[in-house]
PDB file of C-alpha atoms and ligand atoms in Angstrom:
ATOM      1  CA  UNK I   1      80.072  -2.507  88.885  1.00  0.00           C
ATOM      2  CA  UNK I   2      83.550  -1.385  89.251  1.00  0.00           C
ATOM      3  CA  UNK I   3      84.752   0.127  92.886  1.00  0.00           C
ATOM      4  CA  UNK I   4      87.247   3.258  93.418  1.00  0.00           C
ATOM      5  CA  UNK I   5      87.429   3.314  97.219  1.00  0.00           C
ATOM      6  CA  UNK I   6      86.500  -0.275  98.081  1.00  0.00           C
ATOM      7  CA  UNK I   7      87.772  -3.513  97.148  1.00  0.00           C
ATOM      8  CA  UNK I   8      85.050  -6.274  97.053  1.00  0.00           C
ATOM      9  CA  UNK I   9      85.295  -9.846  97.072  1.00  0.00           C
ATOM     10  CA  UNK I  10      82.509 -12.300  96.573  1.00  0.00           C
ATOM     11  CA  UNK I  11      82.394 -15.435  98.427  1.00  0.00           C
ATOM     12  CA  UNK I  12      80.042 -17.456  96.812  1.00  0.00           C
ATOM     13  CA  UNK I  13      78.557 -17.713  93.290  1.00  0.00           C
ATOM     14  CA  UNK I  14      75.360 -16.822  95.089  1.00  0.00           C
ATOM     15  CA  UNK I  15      75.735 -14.370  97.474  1.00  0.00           C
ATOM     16  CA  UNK I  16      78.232 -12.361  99.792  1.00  0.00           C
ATOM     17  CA  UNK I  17      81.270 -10.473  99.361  1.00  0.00           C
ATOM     18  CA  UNK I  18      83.870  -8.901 101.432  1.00  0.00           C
ATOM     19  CA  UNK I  19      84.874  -5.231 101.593  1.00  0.00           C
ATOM     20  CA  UNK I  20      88.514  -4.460 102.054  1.00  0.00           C
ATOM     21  CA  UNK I  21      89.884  -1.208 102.047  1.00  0.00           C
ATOM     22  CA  UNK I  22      88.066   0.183 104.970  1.00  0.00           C
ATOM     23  CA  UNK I  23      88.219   1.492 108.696  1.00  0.00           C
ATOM     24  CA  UNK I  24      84.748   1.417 110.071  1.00  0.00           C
ATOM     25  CA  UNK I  25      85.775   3.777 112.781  1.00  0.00           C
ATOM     26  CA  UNK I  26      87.317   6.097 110.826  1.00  0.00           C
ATOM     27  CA  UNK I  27      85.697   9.091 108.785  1.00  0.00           C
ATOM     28  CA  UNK I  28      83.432   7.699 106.537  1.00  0.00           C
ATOM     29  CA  UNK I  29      83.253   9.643 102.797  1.00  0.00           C
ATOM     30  CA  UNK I  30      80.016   9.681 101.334  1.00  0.00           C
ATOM     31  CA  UNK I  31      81.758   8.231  98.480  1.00  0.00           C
ATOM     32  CA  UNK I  32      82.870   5.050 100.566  1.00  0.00           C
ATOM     33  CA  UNK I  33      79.588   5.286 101.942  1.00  0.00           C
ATOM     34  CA  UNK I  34      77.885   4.847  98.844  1.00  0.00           C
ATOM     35  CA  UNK I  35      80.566   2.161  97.135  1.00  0.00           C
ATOM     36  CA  UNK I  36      79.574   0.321 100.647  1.00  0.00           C
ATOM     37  CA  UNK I  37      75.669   0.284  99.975  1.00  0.00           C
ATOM     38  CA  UNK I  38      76.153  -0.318  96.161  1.00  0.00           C
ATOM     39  CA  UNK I  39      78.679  -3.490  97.083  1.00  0.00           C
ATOM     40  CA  UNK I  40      75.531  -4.085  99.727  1.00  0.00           C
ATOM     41  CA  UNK I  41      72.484  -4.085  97.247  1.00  0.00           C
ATOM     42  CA  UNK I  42      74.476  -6.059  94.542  1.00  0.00           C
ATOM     43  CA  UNK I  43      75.791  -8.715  97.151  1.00  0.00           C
ATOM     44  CA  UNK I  44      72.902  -9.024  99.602  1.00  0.00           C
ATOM     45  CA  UNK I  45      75.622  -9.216 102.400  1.00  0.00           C
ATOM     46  CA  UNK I  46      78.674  -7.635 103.139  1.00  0.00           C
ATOM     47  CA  UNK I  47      81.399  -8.141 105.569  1.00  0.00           C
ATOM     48  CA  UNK I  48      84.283  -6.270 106.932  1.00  0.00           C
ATOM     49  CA  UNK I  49      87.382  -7.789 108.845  1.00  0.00           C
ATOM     50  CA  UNK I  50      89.820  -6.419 111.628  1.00  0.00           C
ATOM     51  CA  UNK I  51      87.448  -4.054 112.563  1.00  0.00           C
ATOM     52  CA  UNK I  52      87.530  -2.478 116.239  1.00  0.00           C
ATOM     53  CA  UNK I  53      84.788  -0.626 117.199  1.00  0.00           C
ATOM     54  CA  UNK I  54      82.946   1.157 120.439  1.00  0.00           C
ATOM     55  CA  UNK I  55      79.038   0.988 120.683  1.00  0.00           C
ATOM     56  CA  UNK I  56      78.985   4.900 119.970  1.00  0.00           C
ATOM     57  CA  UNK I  57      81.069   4.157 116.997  1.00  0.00           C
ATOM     58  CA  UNK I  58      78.627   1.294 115.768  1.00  0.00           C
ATOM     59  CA  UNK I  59      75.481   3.437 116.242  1.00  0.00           C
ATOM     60  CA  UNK I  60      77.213   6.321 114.146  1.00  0.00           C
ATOM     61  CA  UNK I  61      78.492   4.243 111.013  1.00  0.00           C
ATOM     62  CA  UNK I  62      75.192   2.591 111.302  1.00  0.00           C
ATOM     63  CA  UNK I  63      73.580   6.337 110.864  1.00  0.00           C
ATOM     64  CA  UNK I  64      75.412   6.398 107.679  1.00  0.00           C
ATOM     65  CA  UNK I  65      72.968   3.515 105.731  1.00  0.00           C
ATOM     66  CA  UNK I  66      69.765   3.581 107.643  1.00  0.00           C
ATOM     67  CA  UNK I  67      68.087   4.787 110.982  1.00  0.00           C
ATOM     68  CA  UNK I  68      68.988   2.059 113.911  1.00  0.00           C
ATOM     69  CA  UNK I  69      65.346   0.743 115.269  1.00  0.00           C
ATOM     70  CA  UNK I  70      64.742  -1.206 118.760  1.00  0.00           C
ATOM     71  CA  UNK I  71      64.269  -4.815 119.082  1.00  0.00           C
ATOM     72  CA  UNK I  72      60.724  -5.288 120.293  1.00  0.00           C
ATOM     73  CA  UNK I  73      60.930  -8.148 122.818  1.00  0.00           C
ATOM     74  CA  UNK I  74      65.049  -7.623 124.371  1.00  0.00           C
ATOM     75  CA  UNK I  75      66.336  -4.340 126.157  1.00  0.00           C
ATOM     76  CA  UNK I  76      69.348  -2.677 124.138  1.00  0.00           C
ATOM     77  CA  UNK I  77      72.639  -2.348 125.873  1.00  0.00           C
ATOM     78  CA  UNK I  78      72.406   0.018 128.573  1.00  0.00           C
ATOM     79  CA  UNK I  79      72.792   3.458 126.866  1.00  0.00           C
ATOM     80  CA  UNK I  80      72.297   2.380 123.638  1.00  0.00           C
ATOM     81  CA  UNK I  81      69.028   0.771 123.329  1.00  0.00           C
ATOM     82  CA  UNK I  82      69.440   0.257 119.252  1.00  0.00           C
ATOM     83  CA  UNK I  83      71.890  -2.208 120.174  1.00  0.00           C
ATOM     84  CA  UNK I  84      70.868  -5.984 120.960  1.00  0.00           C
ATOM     85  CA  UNK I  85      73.091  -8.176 122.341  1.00  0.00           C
ATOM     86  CA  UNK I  86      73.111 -11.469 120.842  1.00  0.00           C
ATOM     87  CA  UNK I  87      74.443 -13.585 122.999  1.00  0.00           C
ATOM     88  CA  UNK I  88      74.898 -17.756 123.253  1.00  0.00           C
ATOM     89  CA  UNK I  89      76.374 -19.004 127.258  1.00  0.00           C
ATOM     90  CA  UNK I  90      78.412 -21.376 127.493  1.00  0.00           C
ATOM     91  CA  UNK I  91      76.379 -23.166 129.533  1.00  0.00           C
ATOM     92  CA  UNK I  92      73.387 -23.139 126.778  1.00  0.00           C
ATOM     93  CA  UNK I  93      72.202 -24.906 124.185  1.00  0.00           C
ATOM     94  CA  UNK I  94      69.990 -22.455 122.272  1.00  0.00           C
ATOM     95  CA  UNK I  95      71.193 -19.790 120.103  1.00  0.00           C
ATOM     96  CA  UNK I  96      69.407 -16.651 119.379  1.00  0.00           C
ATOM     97  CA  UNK I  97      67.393 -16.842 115.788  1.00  0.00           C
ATOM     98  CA  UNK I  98      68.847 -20.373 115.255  1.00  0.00           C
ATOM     99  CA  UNK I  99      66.906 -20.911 112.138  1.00  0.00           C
ATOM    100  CA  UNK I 100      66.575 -19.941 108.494  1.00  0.00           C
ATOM    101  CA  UNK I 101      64.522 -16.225 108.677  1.00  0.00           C
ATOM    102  CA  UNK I 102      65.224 -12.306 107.912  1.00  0.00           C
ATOM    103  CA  UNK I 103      64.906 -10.318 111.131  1.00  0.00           C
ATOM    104  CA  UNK I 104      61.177  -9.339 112.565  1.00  0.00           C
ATOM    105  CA  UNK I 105      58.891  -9.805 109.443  1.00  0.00           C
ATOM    106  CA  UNK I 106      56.135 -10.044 112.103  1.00  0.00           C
ATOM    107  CA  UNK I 107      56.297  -6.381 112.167  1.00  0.00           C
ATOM    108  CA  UNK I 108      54.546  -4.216 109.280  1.00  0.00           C
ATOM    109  CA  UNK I 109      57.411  -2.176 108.428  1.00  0.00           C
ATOM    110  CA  UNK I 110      59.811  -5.141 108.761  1.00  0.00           C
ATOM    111  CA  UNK I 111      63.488  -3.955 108.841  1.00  0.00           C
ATOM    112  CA  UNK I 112      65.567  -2.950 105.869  1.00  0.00           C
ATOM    113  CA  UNK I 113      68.690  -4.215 106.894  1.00  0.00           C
ATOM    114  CA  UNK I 114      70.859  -5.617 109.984  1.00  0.00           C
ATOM    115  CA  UNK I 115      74.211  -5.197 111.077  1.00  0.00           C
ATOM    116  CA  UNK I 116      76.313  -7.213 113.325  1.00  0.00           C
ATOM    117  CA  UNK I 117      79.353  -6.952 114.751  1.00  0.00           C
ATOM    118  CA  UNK I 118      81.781  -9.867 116.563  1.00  0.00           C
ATOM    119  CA  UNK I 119      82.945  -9.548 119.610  1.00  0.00           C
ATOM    120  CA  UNK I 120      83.589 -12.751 121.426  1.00  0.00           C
ATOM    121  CA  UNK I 121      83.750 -16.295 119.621  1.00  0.00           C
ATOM    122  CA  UNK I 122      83.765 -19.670 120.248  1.00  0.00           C
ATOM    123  CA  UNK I 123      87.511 -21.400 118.745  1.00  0.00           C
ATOM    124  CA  UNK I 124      85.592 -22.924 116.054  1.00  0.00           C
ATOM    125  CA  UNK I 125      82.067 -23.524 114.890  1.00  0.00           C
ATOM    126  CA  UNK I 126      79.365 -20.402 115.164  1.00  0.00           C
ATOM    127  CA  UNK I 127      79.048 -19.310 111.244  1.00  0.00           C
ATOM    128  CA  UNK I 128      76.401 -17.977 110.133  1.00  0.00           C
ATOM    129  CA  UNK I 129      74.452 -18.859 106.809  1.00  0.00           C
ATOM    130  CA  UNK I 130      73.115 -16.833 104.057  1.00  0.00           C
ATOM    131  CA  UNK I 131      70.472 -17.505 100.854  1.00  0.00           C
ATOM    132  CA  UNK I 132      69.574 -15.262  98.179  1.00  0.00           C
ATOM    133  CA  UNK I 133      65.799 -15.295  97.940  1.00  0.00           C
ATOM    134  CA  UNK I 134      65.899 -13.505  94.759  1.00  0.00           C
ATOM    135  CA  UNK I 135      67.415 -16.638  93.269  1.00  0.00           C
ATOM    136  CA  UNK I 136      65.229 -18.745  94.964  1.00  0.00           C
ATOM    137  CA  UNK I 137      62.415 -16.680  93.430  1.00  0.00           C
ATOM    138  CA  UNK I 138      63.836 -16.056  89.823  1.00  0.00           C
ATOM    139  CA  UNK I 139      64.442 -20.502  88.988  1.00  0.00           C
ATOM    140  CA  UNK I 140      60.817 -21.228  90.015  1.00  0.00           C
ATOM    141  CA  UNK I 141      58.264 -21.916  87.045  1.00  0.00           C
ATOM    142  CA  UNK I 142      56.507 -20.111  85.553  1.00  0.00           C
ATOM    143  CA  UNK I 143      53.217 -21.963  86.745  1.00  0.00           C
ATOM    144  CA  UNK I 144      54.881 -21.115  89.947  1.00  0.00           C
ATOM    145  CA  UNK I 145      55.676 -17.627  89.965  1.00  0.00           C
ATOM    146  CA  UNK I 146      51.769 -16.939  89.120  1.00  0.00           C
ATOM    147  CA  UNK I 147      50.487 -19.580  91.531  1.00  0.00           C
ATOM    148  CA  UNK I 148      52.759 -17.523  94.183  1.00  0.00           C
ATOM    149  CA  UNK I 149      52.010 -13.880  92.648  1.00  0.00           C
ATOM    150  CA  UNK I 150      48.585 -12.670  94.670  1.00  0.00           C
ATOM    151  CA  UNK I 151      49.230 -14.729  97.732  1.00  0.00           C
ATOM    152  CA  UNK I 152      49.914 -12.690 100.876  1.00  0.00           C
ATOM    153  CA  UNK I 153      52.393 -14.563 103.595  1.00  0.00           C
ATOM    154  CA  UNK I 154      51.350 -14.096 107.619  1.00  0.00           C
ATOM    155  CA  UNK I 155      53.871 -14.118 109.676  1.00  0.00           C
ATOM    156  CA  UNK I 156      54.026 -14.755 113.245  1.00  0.00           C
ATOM    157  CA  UNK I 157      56.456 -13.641 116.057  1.00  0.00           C
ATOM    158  CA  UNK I 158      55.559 -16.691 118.087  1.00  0.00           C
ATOM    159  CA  UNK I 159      55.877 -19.822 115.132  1.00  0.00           C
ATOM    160  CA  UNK I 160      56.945 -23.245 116.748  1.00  0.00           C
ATOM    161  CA  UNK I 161      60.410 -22.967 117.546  1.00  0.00           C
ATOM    162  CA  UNK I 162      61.523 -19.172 116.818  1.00  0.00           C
ATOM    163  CA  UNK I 163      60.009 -18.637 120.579  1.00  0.00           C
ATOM    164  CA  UNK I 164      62.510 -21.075 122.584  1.00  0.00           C
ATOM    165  CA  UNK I 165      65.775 -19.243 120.763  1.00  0.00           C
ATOM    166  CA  UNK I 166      64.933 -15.788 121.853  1.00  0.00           C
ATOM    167  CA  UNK I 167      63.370 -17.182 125.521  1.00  0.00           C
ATOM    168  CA  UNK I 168      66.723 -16.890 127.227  1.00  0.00           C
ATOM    169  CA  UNK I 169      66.988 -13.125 126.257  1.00  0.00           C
ATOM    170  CA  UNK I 170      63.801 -12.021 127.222  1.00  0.00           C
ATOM    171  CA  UNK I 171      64.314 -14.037 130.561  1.00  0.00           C
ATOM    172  CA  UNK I 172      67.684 -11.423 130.835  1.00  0.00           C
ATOM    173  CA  UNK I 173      65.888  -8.125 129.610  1.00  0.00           C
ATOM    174  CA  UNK I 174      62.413  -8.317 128.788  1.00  0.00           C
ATOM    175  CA  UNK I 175      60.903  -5.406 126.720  1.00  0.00           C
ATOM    176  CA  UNK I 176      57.664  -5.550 125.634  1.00  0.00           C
ATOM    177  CA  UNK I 177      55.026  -8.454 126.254  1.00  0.00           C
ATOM    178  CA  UNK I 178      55.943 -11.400 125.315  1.00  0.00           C
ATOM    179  CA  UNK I 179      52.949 -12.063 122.881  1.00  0.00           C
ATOM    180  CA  UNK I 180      52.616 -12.831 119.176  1.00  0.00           C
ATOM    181  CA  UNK I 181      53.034 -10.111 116.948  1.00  0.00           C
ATOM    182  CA  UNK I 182      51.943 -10.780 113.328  1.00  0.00           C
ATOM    183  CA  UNK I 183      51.949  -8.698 110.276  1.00  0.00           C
ATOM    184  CA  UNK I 184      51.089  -9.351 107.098  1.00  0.00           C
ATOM    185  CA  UNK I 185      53.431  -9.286 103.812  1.00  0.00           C
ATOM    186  CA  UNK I 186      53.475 -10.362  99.788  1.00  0.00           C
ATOM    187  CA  UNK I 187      55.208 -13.427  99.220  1.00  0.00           C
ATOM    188  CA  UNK I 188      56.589 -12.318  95.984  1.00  0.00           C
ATOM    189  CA  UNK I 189      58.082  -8.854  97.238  1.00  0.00           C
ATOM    190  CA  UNK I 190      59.403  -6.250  95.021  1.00  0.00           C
ATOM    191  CA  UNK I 191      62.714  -4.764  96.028  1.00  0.00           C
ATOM    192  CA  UNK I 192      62.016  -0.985  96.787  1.00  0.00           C
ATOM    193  CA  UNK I 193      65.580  -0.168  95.607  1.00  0.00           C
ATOM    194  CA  UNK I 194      67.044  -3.288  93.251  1.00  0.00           C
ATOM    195  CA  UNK I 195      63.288  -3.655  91.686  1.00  0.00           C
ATOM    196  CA  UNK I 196      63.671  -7.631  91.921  1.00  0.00           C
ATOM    197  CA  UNK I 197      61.265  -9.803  93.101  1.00  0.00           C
ATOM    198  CA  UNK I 198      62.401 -12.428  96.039  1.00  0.00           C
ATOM    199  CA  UNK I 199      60.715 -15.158  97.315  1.00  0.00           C
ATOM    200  CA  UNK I 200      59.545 -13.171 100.811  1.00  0.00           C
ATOM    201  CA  UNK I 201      58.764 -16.002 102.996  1.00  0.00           C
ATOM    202  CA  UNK I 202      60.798 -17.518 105.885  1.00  0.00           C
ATOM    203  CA  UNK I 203      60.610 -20.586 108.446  1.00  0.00           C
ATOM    204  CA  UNK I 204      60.976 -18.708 111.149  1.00  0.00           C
ATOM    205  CA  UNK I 205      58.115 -16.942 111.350  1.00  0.00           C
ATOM    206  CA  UNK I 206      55.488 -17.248 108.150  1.00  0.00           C
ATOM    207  CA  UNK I 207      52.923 -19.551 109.081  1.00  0.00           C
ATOM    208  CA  UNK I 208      50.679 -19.880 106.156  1.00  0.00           C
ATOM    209  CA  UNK I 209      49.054 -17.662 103.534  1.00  0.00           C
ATOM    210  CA  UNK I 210      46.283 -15.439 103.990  1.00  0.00           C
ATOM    211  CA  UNK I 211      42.989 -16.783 103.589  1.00  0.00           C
ATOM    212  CA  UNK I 212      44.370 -20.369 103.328  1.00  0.00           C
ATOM    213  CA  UNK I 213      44.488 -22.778 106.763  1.00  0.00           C
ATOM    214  CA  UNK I 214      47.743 -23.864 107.552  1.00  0.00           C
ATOM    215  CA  UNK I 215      47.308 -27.348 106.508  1.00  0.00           C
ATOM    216  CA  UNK I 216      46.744 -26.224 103.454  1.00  0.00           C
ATOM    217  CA  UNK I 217      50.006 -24.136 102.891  1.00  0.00           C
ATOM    218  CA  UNK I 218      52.288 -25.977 104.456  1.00  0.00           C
ATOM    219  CA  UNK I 219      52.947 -28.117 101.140  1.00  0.00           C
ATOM    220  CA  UNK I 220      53.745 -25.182  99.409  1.00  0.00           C
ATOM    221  CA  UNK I 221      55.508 -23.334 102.266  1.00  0.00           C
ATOM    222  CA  UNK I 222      57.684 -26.730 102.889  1.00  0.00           C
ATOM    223  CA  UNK I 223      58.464 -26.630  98.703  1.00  0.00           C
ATOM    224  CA  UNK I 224      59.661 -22.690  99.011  1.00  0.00           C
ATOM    225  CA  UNK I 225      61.602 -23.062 102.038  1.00  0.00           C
ATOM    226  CA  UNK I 226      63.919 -25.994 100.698  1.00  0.00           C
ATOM    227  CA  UNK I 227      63.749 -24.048  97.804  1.00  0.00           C
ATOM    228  CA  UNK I 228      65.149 -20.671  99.933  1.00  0.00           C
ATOM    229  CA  UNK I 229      68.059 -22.632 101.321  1.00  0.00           C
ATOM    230  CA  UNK I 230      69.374 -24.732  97.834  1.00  0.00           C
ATOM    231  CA  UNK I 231      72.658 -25.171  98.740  1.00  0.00           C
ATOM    232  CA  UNK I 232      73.767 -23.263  95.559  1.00  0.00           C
ATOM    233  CA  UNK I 233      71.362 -20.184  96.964  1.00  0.00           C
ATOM    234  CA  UNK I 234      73.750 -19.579 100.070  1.00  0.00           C
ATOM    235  CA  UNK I 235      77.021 -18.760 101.166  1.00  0.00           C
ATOM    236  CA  UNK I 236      78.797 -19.085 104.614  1.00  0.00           C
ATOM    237  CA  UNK I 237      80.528 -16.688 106.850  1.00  0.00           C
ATOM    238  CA  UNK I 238      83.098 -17.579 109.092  1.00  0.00           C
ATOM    239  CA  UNK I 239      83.485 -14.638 111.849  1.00  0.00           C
ATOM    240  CA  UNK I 240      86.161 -13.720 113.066  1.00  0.00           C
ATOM    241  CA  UNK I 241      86.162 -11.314 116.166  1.00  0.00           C
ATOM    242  CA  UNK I 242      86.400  -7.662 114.740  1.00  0.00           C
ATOM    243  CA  UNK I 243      84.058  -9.083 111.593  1.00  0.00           C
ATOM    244  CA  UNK I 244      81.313  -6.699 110.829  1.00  0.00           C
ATOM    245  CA  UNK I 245      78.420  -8.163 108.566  1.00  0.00           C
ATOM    246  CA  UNK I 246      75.614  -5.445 106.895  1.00  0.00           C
ATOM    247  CA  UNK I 247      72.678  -8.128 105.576  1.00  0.00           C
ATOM    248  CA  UNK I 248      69.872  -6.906 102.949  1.00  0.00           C
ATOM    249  CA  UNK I 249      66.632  -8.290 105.563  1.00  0.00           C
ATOM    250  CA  UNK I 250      64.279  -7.568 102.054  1.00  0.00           C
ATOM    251  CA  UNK I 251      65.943 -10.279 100.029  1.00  0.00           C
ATOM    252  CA  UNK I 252      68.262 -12.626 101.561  1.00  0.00           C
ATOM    253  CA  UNK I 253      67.631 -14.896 104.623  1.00  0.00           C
ATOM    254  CA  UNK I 254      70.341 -16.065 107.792  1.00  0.00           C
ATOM    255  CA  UNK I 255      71.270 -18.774 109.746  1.00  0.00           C
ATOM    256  CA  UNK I 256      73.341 -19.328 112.598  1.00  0.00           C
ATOM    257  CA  UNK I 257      74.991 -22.398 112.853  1.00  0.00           C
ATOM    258  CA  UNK I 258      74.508 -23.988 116.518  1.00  0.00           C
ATOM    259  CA  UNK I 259      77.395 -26.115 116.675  1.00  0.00           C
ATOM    260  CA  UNK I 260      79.777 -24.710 119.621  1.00  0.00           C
ATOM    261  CA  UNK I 261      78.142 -25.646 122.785  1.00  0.00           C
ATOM    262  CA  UNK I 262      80.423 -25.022 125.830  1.00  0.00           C
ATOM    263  CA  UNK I 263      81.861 -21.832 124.335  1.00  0.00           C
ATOM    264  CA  UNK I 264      80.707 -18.504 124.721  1.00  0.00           C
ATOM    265  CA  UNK I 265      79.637 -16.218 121.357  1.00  0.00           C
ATOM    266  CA  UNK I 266      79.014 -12.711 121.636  1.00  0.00           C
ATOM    267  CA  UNK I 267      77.807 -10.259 118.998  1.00  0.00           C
ATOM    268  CA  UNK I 268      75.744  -6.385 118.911  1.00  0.00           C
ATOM    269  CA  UNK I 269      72.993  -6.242 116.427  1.00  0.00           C
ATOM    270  CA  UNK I 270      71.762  -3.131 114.927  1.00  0.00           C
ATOM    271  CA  UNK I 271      68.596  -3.349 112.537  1.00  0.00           C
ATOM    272  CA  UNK I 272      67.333  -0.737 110.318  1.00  0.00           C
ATOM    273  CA  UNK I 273      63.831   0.915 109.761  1.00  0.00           C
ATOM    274  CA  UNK I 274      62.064  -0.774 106.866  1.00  0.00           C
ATOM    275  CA  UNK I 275      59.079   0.297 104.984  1.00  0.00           C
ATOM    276  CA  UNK I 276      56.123  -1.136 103.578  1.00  0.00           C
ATOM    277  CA  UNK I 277      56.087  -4.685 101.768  1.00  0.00           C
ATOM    278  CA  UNK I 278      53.908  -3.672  99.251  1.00  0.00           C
TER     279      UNK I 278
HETATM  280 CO1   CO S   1      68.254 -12.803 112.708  1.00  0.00          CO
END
């Protein structure tokens, strides 16, 4: 794919490029628009530098690739309730989603996409991690890839350790209960644009297959998760503040990196509607 309007750089072998060439809060063409989402879908994640943008201006490019959706369990900044905070203290230990998953795939129309954008950082430390589960799908066997091809993957809001990095949050702005939601989602999933299949499971929050006990998927969960997160399946972001990231929540997973206690990291989050898995 050749750009006119963008420049894009790749950071990885695997995944991840940056966009040059662009003012986020500027006009928007719809032919930057669409060299943006094509960069997007071929490079799972994107990220712009040097950007400086207002809450109203994040809500409107974000209106330019997908319809902004609330977080279910964490208020939205006041007066924009599409936009979550994510936020580490300096005084905490936990970070928000501070393990391998894509964003709320206890939901049944799990989000499309995610944006984020930097605004305070820690002096070092804080990156965040990305895999690309179509890769971790398309090197599996092909005893595998059939083994894996009917199964259905639940997923759980409320898995082991996912609850602790979001308690702090809800503690500052609850939303809605604070119960398990769980949905239900192939874990071979088609991309509804790309038409690849990615491995569509996650730590985070898929618990075991359907119809299966957990003891008895957790061997095979275990093997897909290292599998997810191969080294050569990733790529790393270092933010800087002004960086703007646009992630693909259908076939690549993300990571941040806890490793700057005593410093402050702050961040808004928009995520995208989604549709159905299957
Ligand atoms: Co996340």
């Amino acid at each position: 794919m050749s750009y006119n309007h963008i420049e894009v750089r790749p950071i990885s072998g695997a995944l991840g490029a940056e966009i040059w060439g662009v003012d986020l809060s500027g006009d928007l063409s719809d032919a930057v628009v669409s060299e943006i989402r094509q960069a997007w879908l071929e490079n799972l994640v994107v990220f712009f530098r040097g950007q400086t943008i207002t809450p109203a201006e994040q809500v409107s490019i974000a209106k330019r690739f997908g319809e902004p959706i609330e977080y279910p369990f964490i208020q939205g900044l006041e007066g924009f309730p599409v936009i979550t905070p994510v936020v580490k203290h300096a005084d905490e230990k936990v970070n928000f989603g501070g393990l391998w998953h894509t964003d709320t795939t206890y939901q049944q129309r799990p989000p499309m996409a995610t944006m984020l954008y930097a605004l305070e950082l820690p002096p070092y430390g804080g990156d965040t991690l990305f895999a690309n589960c179509y890769l971790a799908y398309e090197t599996l066997s092909d005893g595998m890839k059939a083994t894996l091809e009917p199964l259905i993957g639940v997923n759980s809001s409320h898995k082991g350790r996912v609850v602790d990095t979001r308690a702090a949050r809800i503690k500052d702005a609850p939303k809605e209960p604070n119960v398990a939601r769980v949905a239900e989602h192939p874990v071979v999933r088609v991309h509804p644009e790309t038409g690849r299949k990615s491995l569509y499971v996650s730590f985070a929050h898929t618990t075991h297959f359907k119809g299966w006990t957990e003891a008895e998927s957790k061997p095979i969960l275990d093997f897909l998760f290292e599998q997810q997160t191969r080294p050569e399946f990733t790529c790393r972001f270092r933010w800087e503040p002004g960086s703007v990231t646009l992630w693909d929540n259908r076939c690549a997973l993300h990571n941040p990196i806890n490793d700057y206690h005593g410093y402050k990291r702050v961040l808004h989050r928009i995520t995208f509607a989604g549709g159905e898995t299957a």
